[in-house]
Amino acid sequence: KWVVLAAYVLGSLWSAESFLYCSAIYGIYLLTSAFIILKTNFRRAFVFILAHVFVFFGALIAVNIVYLMFTHHLPDWSMYFMYAFSYASGYGELVINPWGIHWAVIITFSAMIFISGALYSLRKYGEWIVVTVCVASLWVVSSYYVGRAVVNNFTALLPFIFYIFIMLVYVLLKPQFKRYRFLLYTVFLP
């Protein structure tokens, strides 16, 4: 756990863009680990997440202190974010609009999370695992669009999104999952 946390802290401190991608991956790791721990002990799951959050903020404070000791001033955190957000808005070429293409991914996530919850409540754990892995995969890969909000980046994700759609339909082929397949068709195909 500590090796994964150390890798996350180093990746997050590299750049704001790297922070976004690492957080997408690390957040899934934290949530799934806490969910597994939660089955046996709620307090331990809470302490697990809290410890990781404190270590991250501790690393952030340590970076500020070390930087201050060596350079006699605090780091310019605006520079940390400037390049990532300026590039994400395309340097004026493409701004992330609230009505942009990213809604396709958000709607897809919503459907997949609904299906995942339904499968878990039905105790269909085999299918639930596949759907949850698909949700996590799409989450991690689509975080690249947020960091580089160019329509071509979303277009580059379309084969992967279609692959996830095929996997989900294949896993939900049994007649008892007919309504979930219908939801997938109505969300993914358009």
Short mmCIF file of N, CA and C in Angstrom, two decimals:
data_model
loop_
_atom_site.label_atom_id
_atom_site.label_comp_id
_atom_site.label_asym_id
_atom_site.label_seq_id
_atom_site.Cartn_x
_atom_site.Cartn_y
_atom_site.Cartn_z
N LYS A 1 0.83 -1.20 0.00
CA LYS A 1 0.00 0.00 0.00
C LYS A 1 0.86 1.25 0.00
N TRP A 2 1.96 1.21 0.76
CA TRP A 2 2.80 2.41 0.86
C TRP A 2 3.57 2.65 -0.42
N VAL A 3 3.92 1.58 -1.14
CA VAL A 3 4.61 1.74 -2.43
C VAL A 3 3.67 2.42 -3.43
N VAL A 4 2.41 1.98 -3.44
CA VAL A 4 1.42 2.59 -4.34
C VAL A 4 1.22 4.05 -3.97
N LEU A 5 1.15 4.35 -2.67
CA LEU A 5 0.98 5.73 -2.23
C LEU A 5 2.18 6.59 -2.63
N ALA A 6 3.39 6.04 -2.46
CA ALA A 6 4.60 6.78 -2.83
C ALA A 6 4.60 7.08 -4.33
N ALA A 7 4.20 6.10 -5.14
CA ALA A 7 4.14 6.31 -6.59
C ALA A 7 3.11 7.39 -6.93
N TYR A 8 2.00 7.39 -6.22
CA TYR A 8 0.97 8.41 -6.44
C TYR A 8 1.49 9.80 -6.09
N VAL A 9 2.16 9.92 -4.95
CA VAL A 9 2.67 11.23 -4.52
C VAL A 9 3.70 11.74 -5.52
N LEU A 10 4.61 10.89 -5.95
CA LEU A 10 5.63 11.32 -6.93
C LEU A 10 4.98 11.71 -8.26
N GLY A 11 4.03 10.91 -8.72
CA GLY A 11 3.34 11.22 -9.97
C GLY A 11 2.53 12.50 -9.87
N SER A 12 1.94 12.74 -8.70
CA SER A 12 1.12 13.94 -8.51
C SER A 12 1.97 15.20 -8.44
N LEU A 13 3.15 15.09 -7.89
CA LEU A 13 4.02 16.26 -7.77
C LEU A 13 4.72 16.60 -9.08
N TRP A 14 4.69 15.69 -10.02
CA TRP A 14 5.37 15.91 -11.30
C TRP A 14 4.76 17.09 -12.04
N SER A 15 3.44 17.09 -12.18
CA SER A 15 2.74 18.20 -12.85
C SER A 15 1.26 18.12 -12.51
N ALA A 16 0.54 19.20 -12.75
CA ALA A 16 -0.90 19.22 -12.48
C ALA A 16 -1.63 18.21 -13.37
N GLU A 17 -1.17 18.08 -14.59
CA GLU A 17 -1.78 17.12 -15.51
C GLU A 17 -1.55 15.70 -15.02
N SER A 18 -0.32 15.43 -14.61
CA SER A 18 0.00 14.12 -14.06
C SER A 18 -0.81 13.86 -12.79
N PHE A 19 -1.04 14.90 -12.00
CA PHE A 19 -1.86 14.78 -10.80
C PHE A 19 -3.26 14.30 -11.14
N LEU A 20 -3.83 14.83 -12.21
CA LEU A 20 -5.17 14.44 -12.64
C LEU A 20 -5.20 12.96 -13.02
N TYR A 21 -4.25 12.51 -13.82
CA TYR A 21 -4.24 11.12 -14.27
C TYR A 21 -3.97 10.18 -13.10
N CYS A 22 -2.98 10.54 -12.27
CA CYS A 22 -2.65 9.69 -11.12
C CYS A 22 -3.84 9.61 -10.15
N SER A 23 -4.54 10.72 -9.98
CA SER A 23 -5.70 10.73 -9.07
C SER A 23 -6.82 9.83 -9.59
N ALA A 24 -7.00 9.81 -10.91
CA ALA A 24 -8.03 8.94 -11.48
C ALA A 24 -7.71 7.48 -11.18
N ILE A 25 -6.46 7.10 -11.33
CA ILE A 25 -6.06 5.72 -11.08
C ILE A 25 -6.05 5.43 -9.58
N TYR A 26 -5.43 6.30 -8.81
CA TYR A 26 -5.28 6.09 -7.38
C TYR A 26 -6.63 6.13 -6.66
N GLY A 27 -7.53 6.99 -7.13
CA GLY A 27 -8.85 7.06 -6.50
C GLY A 27 -9.60 5.74 -6.62
N ILE A 28 -9.50 5.10 -7.77
CA ILE A 28 -10.14 3.79 -7.96
C ILE A 28 -9.52 2.76 -7.01
N TYR A 29 -8.19 2.80 -6.90
CA TYR A 29 -7.50 1.88 -5.98
C TYR A 29 -7.97 2.09 -4.55
N LEU A 30 -8.03 3.36 -4.12
CA LEU A 30 -8.45 3.67 -2.75
C LEU A 30 -9.89 3.21 -2.49
N LEU A 31 -10.78 3.54 -3.41
CA LEU A 31 -12.19 3.20 -3.20
C LEU A 31 -12.43 1.70 -3.19
N THR A 32 -11.80 0.97 -4.11
CA THR A 32 -12.00 -0.48 -4.12
C THR A 32 -11.37 -1.13 -2.89
N SER A 33 -10.20 -0.65 -2.48
CA SER A 33 -9.56 -1.21 -1.28
C SER A 33 -10.41 -0.92 -0.05
N ALA A 34 -10.90 0.31 0.07
CA ALA A 34 -11.74 0.66 1.21
C ALA A 34 -13.04 -0.14 1.19
N PHE A 35 -13.57 -0.39 0.01
CA PHE A 35 -14.80 -1.16 -0.10
C PHE A 35 -14.60 -2.59 0.39
N ILE A 36 -13.44 -3.17 0.05
CA ILE A 36 -13.14 -4.53 0.50
C ILE A 36 -12.95 -4.55 2.02
N ILE A 37 -12.23 -3.56 2.56
CA ILE A 37 -12.02 -3.48 4.00
C ILE A 37 -13.34 -3.24 4.72
N LEU A 38 -14.22 -2.47 4.09
CA LEU A 38 -15.52 -2.12 4.69
C LEU A 38 -16.35 -3.35 5.00
N LYS A 39 -16.19 -4.41 4.22
CA LYS A 39 -16.96 -5.63 4.45
C LYS A 39 -16.67 -6.23 5.81
N THR A 40 -15.46 -6.00 6.34
CA THR A 40 -15.12 -6.57 7.65
C THR A 40 -15.15 -5.54 8.77
N ASN A 41 -14.74 -4.29 8.45
CA ASN A 41 -14.62 -3.31 9.53
C ASN A 41 -14.76 -1.90 8.96
N PHE A 42 -15.85 -1.21 9.35
CA PHE A 42 -16.10 0.15 8.85
C PHE A 42 -15.01 1.11 9.32
N ARG A 43 -14.65 1.02 10.58
CA ARG A 43 -13.65 1.95 11.16
C ARG A 43 -12.30 1.80 10.45
N ARG A 44 -11.90 0.57 10.18
CA ARG A 44 -10.63 0.34 9.49
C ARG A 44 -10.64 0.91 8.08
N ALA A 45 -11.76 0.81 7.39
CA ALA A 45 -11.88 1.37 6.04
C ALA A 45 -11.75 2.89 6.08
N PHE A 46 -12.39 3.52 7.05
CA PHE A 46 -12.32 4.97 7.21
C PHE A 46 -10.88 5.40 7.54
N VAL A 47 -10.24 4.68 8.46
CA VAL A 47 -8.84 5.00 8.82
C VAL A 47 -7.92 4.79 7.62
N PHE A 48 -8.18 3.77 6.82
CA PHE A 48 -7.38 3.50 5.62
C PHE A 48 -7.39 4.70 4.67
N ILE A 49 -8.58 5.20 4.36
CA ILE A 49 -8.69 6.35 3.45
C ILE A 49 -8.10 7.60 4.09
N LEU A 50 -8.41 7.83 5.35
CA LEU A 50 -7.91 9.02 6.04
C LEU A 50 -6.38 9.03 6.11
N ALA A 51 -5.77 7.88 6.37
CA ALA A 51 -4.31 7.79 6.44
C ALA A 51 -3.68 8.17 5.09
N HIS A 52 -4.27 7.69 4.00
CA HIS A 52 -3.72 8.01 2.68
C HIS A 52 -3.88 9.49 2.34
N VAL A 53 -5.00 10.07 2.73
CA VAL A 53 -5.20 11.50 2.50
C VAL A 53 -4.20 12.32 3.31
N PHE A 54 -3.99 11.95 4.57
CA PHE A 54 -3.03 12.67 5.42
C PHE A 54 -1.60 12.55 4.89
N VAL A 55 -1.24 11.37 4.40
CA VAL A 55 0.11 11.20 3.85
C VAL A 55 0.30 12.09 2.62
N PHE A 56 -0.74 12.18 1.77
CA PHE A 56 -0.63 13.04 0.59
C PHE A 56 -0.43 14.50 1.00
N PHE A 57 -1.25 14.97 1.94
CA PHE A 57 -1.09 16.35 2.38
C PHE A 57 0.21 16.56 3.13
N GLY A 58 0.66 15.54 3.84
CA GLY A 58 1.98 15.61 4.49
C GLY A 58 3.10 15.76 3.47
N ALA A 59 2.97 15.03 2.35
CA ALA A 59 3.97 15.15 1.29
C ALA A 59 3.93 16.55 0.67
N LEU A 60 2.76 17.10 0.51
CA LEU A 60 2.61 18.46 -0.03
C LEU A 60 3.26 19.49 0.90
N ILE A 61 3.04 19.34 2.19
CA ILE A 61 3.66 20.25 3.16
C ILE A 61 5.17 20.07 3.17
N ALA A 62 5.63 18.81 3.10
CA ALA A 62 7.07 18.55 3.09
C ALA A 62 7.74 19.17 1.86
N VAL A 63 7.07 19.11 0.71
CA VAL A 63 7.63 19.72 -0.50
C VAL A 63 7.78 21.23 -0.30
N ASN A 64 6.77 21.86 0.28
CA ASN A 64 6.86 23.30 0.54
C ASN A 64 8.01 23.63 1.50
N ILE A 65 8.17 22.84 2.54
CA ILE A 65 9.22 23.10 3.53
C ILE A 65 10.61 22.90 2.91
N VAL A 66 10.80 21.81 2.20
CA VAL A 66 12.10 21.54 1.56
C VAL A 66 12.43 22.63 0.54
N TYR A 67 11.44 23.00 -0.25
CA TYR A 67 11.63 24.05 -1.26
C TYR A 67 12.01 25.37 -0.58
N LEU A 68 11.34 25.68 0.53
CA LEU A 68 11.62 26.90 1.27
C LEU A 68 13.04 26.88 1.86
N MET A 69 13.45 25.72 2.36
CA MET A 69 14.79 25.59 2.95
C MET A 69 15.89 25.81 1.90
N PHE A 70 15.70 25.27 0.70
CA PHE A 70 16.75 25.35 -0.31
C PHE A 70 16.73 26.63 -1.13
N THR A 71 15.54 27.20 -1.34
CA THR A 71 15.46 28.38 -2.22
C THR A 71 15.08 29.66 -1.48
N HIS A 72 14.71 29.55 -0.22
CA HIS A 72 14.32 30.68 0.63
C HIS A 72 13.03 31.35 0.16
N HIS A 73 12.20 30.65 -0.58
CA HIS A 73 10.85 31.11 -0.89
C HIS A 73 10.00 29.88 -1.23
N LEU A 74 8.71 30.05 -1.11
CA LEU A 74 7.79 28.94 -1.39
C LEU A 74 7.66 28.72 -2.89
N PRO A 75 7.30 27.51 -3.29
CA PRO A 75 7.14 27.26 -4.72
C PRO A 75 5.99 28.07 -5.31
N ASP A 76 6.09 28.36 -6.59
CA ASP A 76 5.04 29.09 -7.31
C ASP A 76 4.05 28.06 -7.84
N TRP A 77 3.01 27.78 -7.04
CA TRP A 77 2.06 26.74 -7.41
C TRP A 77 1.20 27.14 -8.60
N SER A 78 1.13 28.44 -8.89
CA SER A 78 0.35 28.84 -10.07
C SER A 78 1.01 28.31 -11.35
N MET A 79 2.33 28.21 -11.34
CA MET A 79 3.04 27.65 -12.51
C MET A 79 2.76 26.15 -12.64
N TYR A 80 2.54 25.51 -11.50
CA TYR A 80 2.23 24.08 -11.49
C TYR A 80 0.95 23.82 -12.28
N PHE A 81 -0.03 24.71 -12.12
CA PHE A 81 -1.33 24.54 -12.78
C PHE A 81 -1.43 25.26 -14.11
N MET A 82 -0.63 26.29 -14.33
CA MET A 82 -0.79 27.14 -15.50
C MET A 82 -0.72 26.37 -16.82
N TYR A 83 0.31 25.60 -17.01
CA TYR A 83 0.48 24.91 -18.29
C TYR A 83 -0.65 23.93 -18.53
N ALA A 84 -0.99 23.14 -17.50
CA ALA A 84 -2.02 22.11 -17.68
C ALA A 84 -3.35 22.74 -18.05
N PHE A 85 -3.76 23.78 -17.32
CA PHE A 85 -5.07 24.36 -17.59
C PHE A 85 -5.06 25.20 -18.86
N SER A 86 -3.98 25.84 -19.17
CA SER A 86 -3.92 26.59 -20.43
C SER A 86 -3.98 25.65 -21.61
N TYR A 87 -3.27 24.52 -21.51
CA TYR A 87 -3.31 23.56 -22.59
C TYR A 87 -4.69 22.92 -22.68
N ALA A 88 -5.28 22.64 -21.51
CA ALA A 88 -6.61 22.02 -21.50
C ALA A 88 -7.63 22.92 -22.18
N SER A 89 -7.45 24.24 -22.07
CA SER A 89 -8.37 25.11 -22.79
C SER A 89 -7.87 25.39 -24.19
N GLY A 90 -6.85 24.70 -24.63
CA GLY A 90 -6.36 24.82 -25.99
C GLY A 90 -5.68 26.13 -26.25
N TYR A 91 -5.18 26.80 -25.20
CA TYR A 91 -4.58 28.12 -25.34
C TYR A 91 -5.50 29.03 -26.14
N GLY A 92 -6.80 29.00 -25.78
CA GLY A 92 -7.78 29.83 -26.47
C GLY A 92 -8.39 29.16 -27.69
N GLU A 93 -7.83 28.04 -28.12
CA GLU A 93 -8.32 27.38 -29.31
C GLU A 93 -9.58 26.56 -29.02
N LEU A 94 -9.62 25.88 -27.88
CA LEU A 94 -10.76 25.05 -27.52
C LEU A 94 -10.98 25.15 -26.02
N VAL A 95 -12.07 25.74 -25.62
CA VAL A 95 -12.39 25.88 -24.21
C VAL A 95 -13.28 24.71 -23.79
N ILE A 96 -13.10 24.23 -22.56
CA ILE A 96 -13.98 23.16 -22.07
C ILE A 96 -15.33 23.79 -21.75
N ASN A 97 -16.31 23.54 -22.59
CA ASN A 97 -17.65 24.10 -22.41
C ASN A 97 -18.50 23.15 -21.59
N PRO A 98 -19.47 23.68 -20.85
CA PRO A 98 -20.34 22.79 -20.08
C PRO A 98 -21.20 21.90 -20.97
N TRP A 99 -21.34 22.21 -22.24
CA TRP A 99 -22.17 21.41 -23.13
C TRP A 99 -21.32 20.60 -24.12
N GLY A 100 -20.05 20.38 -23.78
CA GLY A 100 -19.12 19.71 -24.69
C GLY A 100 -19.32 18.20 -24.77
N ILE A 101 -18.42 17.58 -25.51
CA ILE A 101 -18.49 16.15 -25.82
C ILE A 101 -18.31 15.28 -24.58
N HIS A 102 -17.74 15.84 -23.51
CA HIS A 102 -17.50 15.05 -22.30
C HIS A 102 -18.80 14.52 -21.68
N TRP A 103 -19.95 15.08 -22.05
CA TRP A 103 -21.21 14.57 -21.51
C TRP A 103 -21.47 13.15 -21.97
N ALA A 104 -20.95 12.77 -23.13
CA ALA A 104 -21.11 11.39 -23.60
C ALA A 104 -20.48 10.42 -22.61
N VAL A 105 -19.31 10.78 -22.11
CA VAL A 105 -18.63 9.91 -21.15
C VAL A 105 -19.36 9.93 -19.81
N ILE A 106 -19.85 11.09 -19.39
CA ILE A 106 -20.55 11.18 -18.11
C ILE A 106 -21.83 10.35 -18.13
N ILE A 107 -22.59 10.40 -19.24
CA ILE A 107 -23.81 9.61 -19.37
C ILE A 107 -23.46 8.12 -19.38
N THR A 108 -22.39 7.76 -20.08
CA THR A 108 -21.95 6.38 -20.12
C THR A 108 -21.57 5.89 -18.73
N PHE A 109 -20.81 6.69 -17.99
CA PHE A 109 -20.45 6.35 -16.62
C PHE A 109 -21.69 6.12 -15.77
N SER A 110 -22.66 7.02 -15.89
CA SER A 110 -23.87 6.92 -15.08
C SER A 110 -24.57 5.59 -15.32
N ALA A 111 -24.71 5.20 -16.58
CA ALA A 111 -25.36 3.93 -16.90
C ALA A 111 -24.56 2.76 -16.34
N MET A 112 -23.24 2.80 -16.51
CA MET A 112 -22.41 1.69 -16.05
C MET A 112 -22.43 1.58 -14.52
N ILE A 113 -22.43 2.70 -13.83
CA ILE A 113 -22.48 2.67 -12.36
C ILE A 113 -23.83 2.14 -11.89
N PHE A 114 -24.91 2.54 -12.56
CA PHE A 114 -26.24 2.02 -12.22
C PHE A 114 -26.28 0.50 -12.40
N ILE A 115 -25.77 0.02 -13.53
CA ILE A 115 -25.76 -1.42 -13.79
C ILE A 115 -24.88 -2.14 -12.77
N SER A 116 -23.74 -1.56 -12.43
CA SER A 116 -22.85 -2.16 -11.44
C SER A 116 -23.54 -2.30 -10.09
N GLY A 117 -24.22 -1.24 -9.67
CA GLY A 117 -24.96 -1.31 -8.40
C GLY A 117 -26.07 -2.35 -8.42
N ALA A 118 -26.78 -2.43 -9.55
CA ALA A 118 -27.86 -3.40 -9.66
C ALA A 118 -27.32 -4.83 -9.62
N LEU A 119 -26.21 -5.08 -10.31
CA LEU A 119 -25.62 -6.42 -10.30
C LEU A 119 -25.13 -6.80 -8.91
N TYR A 120 -24.57 -5.84 -8.20
CA TYR A 120 -24.08 -6.13 -6.85
C TYR A 120 -25.25 -6.46 -5.93
N SER A 121 -26.35 -5.73 -6.05
CA SER A 121 -27.51 -6.01 -5.19
C SER A 121 -28.16 -7.34 -5.56
N LEU A 122 -28.02 -7.78 -6.82
CA LEU A 122 -28.54 -9.09 -7.24
C LEU A 122 -27.58 -10.23 -6.90
N ARG A 123 -26.42 -9.88 -6.34
CA ARG A 123 -25.37 -10.85 -5.97
C ARG A 123 -24.81 -11.58 -7.19
N LYS A 124 -24.76 -10.89 -8.30
CA LYS A 124 -24.14 -11.43 -9.52
C LYS A 124 -22.70 -10.91 -9.55
N TYR A 125 -21.87 -11.48 -8.69
CA TYR A 125 -20.53 -10.94 -8.45
C TYR A 125 -19.60 -11.08 -9.65
N GLY A 126 -19.74 -12.15 -10.41
CA GLY A 126 -18.89 -12.32 -11.60
C GLY A 126 -19.12 -11.20 -12.61
N GLU A 127 -20.39 -10.95 -12.90
CA GLU A 127 -20.73 -9.88 -13.83
C GLU A 127 -20.39 -8.51 -13.24
N TRP A 128 -20.61 -8.37 -11.92
CA TRP A 128 -20.31 -7.10 -11.24
C TRP A 128 -18.84 -6.74 -11.35
N ILE A 129 -17.97 -7.73 -11.21
CA ILE A 129 -16.53 -7.46 -11.29
C ILE A 129 -16.17 -6.94 -12.68
N VAL A 130 -16.70 -7.58 -13.73
CA VAL A 130 -16.38 -7.14 -15.10
C VAL A 130 -16.88 -5.72 -15.33
N VAL A 131 -18.11 -5.42 -14.91
CA VAL A 131 -18.66 -4.08 -15.11
C VAL A 131 -17.85 -3.06 -14.33
N THR A 132 -17.46 -3.38 -13.10
CA THR A 132 -16.67 -2.46 -12.28
C THR A 132 -15.31 -2.21 -12.89
N VAL A 133 -14.68 -3.24 -13.43
CA VAL A 133 -13.39 -3.06 -14.11
C VAL A 133 -13.57 -2.17 -15.34
N CYS A 134 -14.67 -2.34 -16.06
CA CYS A 134 -14.94 -1.49 -17.23
C CYS A 134 -15.14 -0.03 -16.81
N VAL A 135 -15.87 0.18 -15.70
CA VAL A 135 -16.06 1.54 -15.20
C VAL A 135 -14.72 2.17 -14.84
N ALA A 136 -13.89 1.41 -14.12
CA ALA A 136 -12.59 1.93 -13.71
C ALA A 136 -11.70 2.21 -14.92
N SER A 137 -11.74 1.33 -15.90
CA SER A 137 -10.92 1.52 -17.10
C SER A 137 -11.34 2.76 -17.87
N LEU A 138 -12.64 2.92 -18.05
CA LEU A 138 -13.13 4.09 -18.78
C LEU A 138 -12.83 5.37 -18.00
N TRP A 139 -12.93 5.31 -16.67
CA TRP A 139 -12.63 6.47 -15.84
C TRP A 139 -11.17 6.89 -16.02
N VAL A 140 -10.27 5.93 -15.95
CA VAL A 140 -8.84 6.24 -16.05
C VAL A 140 -8.50 6.78 -17.43
N VAL A 141 -8.99 6.13 -18.47
CA VAL A 141 -8.66 6.56 -19.83
C VAL A 141 -9.32 7.89 -20.18
N SER A 142 -10.55 8.11 -19.74
CA SER A 142 -11.23 9.36 -20.09
C SER A 142 -10.66 10.55 -19.33
N SER A 143 -9.92 10.31 -18.27
CA SER A 143 -9.28 11.44 -17.57
C SER A 143 -8.30 12.15 -18.50
N TYR A 144 -7.82 11.46 -19.52
CA TYR A 144 -6.92 12.10 -20.48
C TYR A 144 -7.65 13.20 -21.25
N TYR A 145 -8.94 13.00 -21.53
CA TYR A 145 -9.70 14.04 -22.24
C TYR A 145 -9.81 15.30 -21.39
N VAL A 146 -9.95 15.13 -20.08
CA VAL A 146 -10.06 16.30 -19.21
C VAL A 146 -8.74 17.07 -19.22
N GLY A 147 -7.62 16.35 -19.21
CA GLY A 147 -6.32 17.00 -19.24
C GLY A 147 -5.99 17.62 -20.58
N ARG A 148 -6.48 17.02 -21.66
CA ARG A 148 -6.22 17.53 -23.01
C ARG A 148 -7.56 17.61 -23.74
N ALA A 149 -8.31 18.67 -23.47
CA ALA A 149 -9.69 18.77 -23.96
C ALA A 149 -9.74 19.15 -25.43
N VAL A 150 -9.29 18.25 -26.25
CA VAL A 150 -9.34 18.43 -27.69
C VAL A 150 -10.24 17.32 -28.23
N VAL A 151 -11.13 17.66 -29.15
CA VAL A 151 -12.10 16.67 -29.65
C VAL A 151 -11.40 15.44 -30.20
N ASN A 152 -10.24 15.61 -30.83
CA ASN A 152 -9.51 14.45 -31.37
C ASN A 152 -9.14 13.46 -30.27
N ASN A 153 -8.89 13.95 -29.06
CA ASN A 153 -8.58 13.02 -27.97
C ASN A 153 -9.79 12.17 -27.62
N PHE A 154 -10.98 12.76 -27.68
CA PHE A 154 -12.18 11.96 -27.44
C PHE A 154 -12.38 10.97 -28.57
N THR A 155 -12.14 11.41 -29.80
CA THR A 155 -12.26 10.51 -30.95
C THR A 155 -11.31 9.33 -30.82
N ALA A 156 -10.13 9.59 -30.28
CA ALA A 156 -9.16 8.51 -30.07
C ALA A 156 -9.65 7.50 -29.04
N LEU A 157 -10.55 7.91 -28.14
CA LEU A 157 -11.09 7.01 -27.13
C LEU A 157 -12.25 6.17 -27.65
N LEU A 158 -12.84 6.55 -28.79
CA LEU A 158 -14.03 5.84 -29.28
C LEU A 158 -13.82 4.33 -29.48
N PRO A 159 -12.70 3.87 -30.05
CA PRO A 159 -12.53 2.41 -30.16
C PRO A 159 -12.51 1.73 -28.79
N PHE A 160 -11.89 2.37 -27.81
CA PHE A 160 -11.84 1.80 -26.47
C PHE A 160 -13.24 1.77 -25.85
N ILE A 161 -14.01 2.85 -26.03
CA ILE A 161 -15.36 2.91 -25.50
C ILE A 161 -16.23 1.83 -26.17
N PHE A 162 -16.05 1.65 -27.47
CA PHE A 162 -16.80 0.62 -28.18
C PHE A 162 -16.41 -0.77 -27.70
N TYR A 163 -15.13 -0.97 -27.41
CA TYR A 163 -14.64 -2.24 -26.86
C TYR A 163 -15.30 -2.53 -25.51
N ILE A 164 -15.38 -1.51 -24.66
CA ILE A 164 -16.04 -1.67 -23.36
C ILE A 164 -17.52 -2.03 -23.56
N PHE A 165 -18.16 -1.37 -24.52
CA PHE A 165 -19.56 -1.66 -24.83
C PHE A 165 -19.72 -3.13 -25.22
N ILE A 166 -18.86 -3.64 -26.09
CA ILE A 166 -18.93 -5.05 -26.53
C ILE A 166 -18.74 -5.98 -25.33
N MET A 167 -17.77 -5.67 -24.47
CA MET A 167 -17.53 -6.50 -23.28
C MET A 167 -18.76 -6.53 -22.38
N LEU A 168 -19.36 -5.38 -22.16
CA LEU A 168 -20.51 -5.31 -21.27
C LEU A 168 -21.70 -6.08 -21.84
N VAL A 169 -21.95 -5.92 -23.13
CA VAL A 169 -23.06 -6.64 -23.76
C VAL A 169 -22.82 -8.15 -23.68
N TYR A 170 -21.59 -8.57 -23.91
CA TYR A 170 -21.25 -10.00 -23.85
C TYR A 170 -21.48 -10.56 -22.44
N VAL A 171 -21.08 -9.79 -21.42
CA VAL A 171 -21.24 -10.24 -20.03
C VAL A 171 -22.72 -10.29 -19.65
N LEU A 172 -23.53 -9.42 -20.24
CA LEU A 172 -24.95 -9.33 -19.89
C LEU A 172 -25.85 -10.01 -20.93
N LEU A 173 -25.38 -11.10 -21.54
CA LEU A 173 -26.16 -11.79 -22.57
C LEU A 173 -27.31 -12.62 -22.01
N LYS A 174 -27.25 -13.01 -20.75
CA LYS A 174 -28.31 -13.85 -20.18
C LYS A 174 -29.64 -13.09 -20.23
N PRO A 175 -30.75 -13.82 -20.43
CA PRO A 175 -32.07 -13.17 -20.52
C PRO A 175 -32.42 -12.33 -19.30
N GLN A 176 -31.93 -12.69 -18.13
CA GLN A 176 -32.27 -11.94 -16.91
C GLN A 176 -31.67 -10.53 -16.90
N PHE A 177 -30.69 -10.26 -17.78
CA PHE A 177 -30.06 -8.94 -17.86
C PHE A 177 -30.56 -8.12 -19.04
N LYS A 178 -31.72 -8.51 -19.58
CA LYS A 178 -32.24 -7.87 -20.79
C LYS A 178 -32.40 -6.35 -20.63
N ARG A 179 -32.93 -5.91 -19.51
CA ARG A 179 -33.14 -4.46 -19.34
C ARG A 179 -31.82 -3.70 -19.22
N TYR A 180 -30.78 -4.35 -18.67
CA TYR A 180 -29.48 -3.69 -18.58
C TYR A 180 -28.84 -3.58 -19.97
N ARG A 181 -29.04 -4.61 -20.79
CA ARG A 181 -28.54 -4.54 -22.17
C ARG A 181 -29.24 -3.41 -22.91
N PHE A 182 -30.54 -3.28 -22.71
CA PHE A 182 -31.29 -2.21 -23.36
C PHE A 182 -30.74 -0.84 -22.94
N LEU A 183 -30.45 -0.68 -21.64
CA LEU A 183 -29.86 0.57 -21.17
C LEU A 183 -28.51 0.82 -21.84
N LEU A 184 -27.69 -0.23 -21.97
CA LEU A 184 -26.40 -0.07 -22.66
C LEU A 184 -26.59 0.38 -24.11
N TYR A 185 -27.54 -0.25 -24.80
CA TYR A 185 -27.78 0.12 -26.20
C TYR A 185 -28.20 1.60 -26.31
N THR A 186 -29.09 2.02 -25.43
CA THR A 186 -29.59 3.39 -25.52
C THR A 186 -28.53 4.43 -25.15
N VAL A 187 -27.56 4.04 -24.33
CA VAL A 187 -26.53 4.99 -23.91
C VAL A 187 -25.32 4.95 -24.83
N PHE A 188 -24.82 3.77 -25.14
CA PHE A 188 -23.58 3.65 -25.90
C PHE A 188 -23.73 3.94 -27.38
N LEU A 189 -24.75 3.38 -28.00
CA LEU A 189 -24.84 3.50 -29.45
C LEU A 189 -24.99 4.94 -29.95
N PRO A 190 -25.85 5.78 -29.35
CA PRO A 190 -25.92 7.16 -29.86
C PRO A 190 -24.60 7.89 -29.67
#
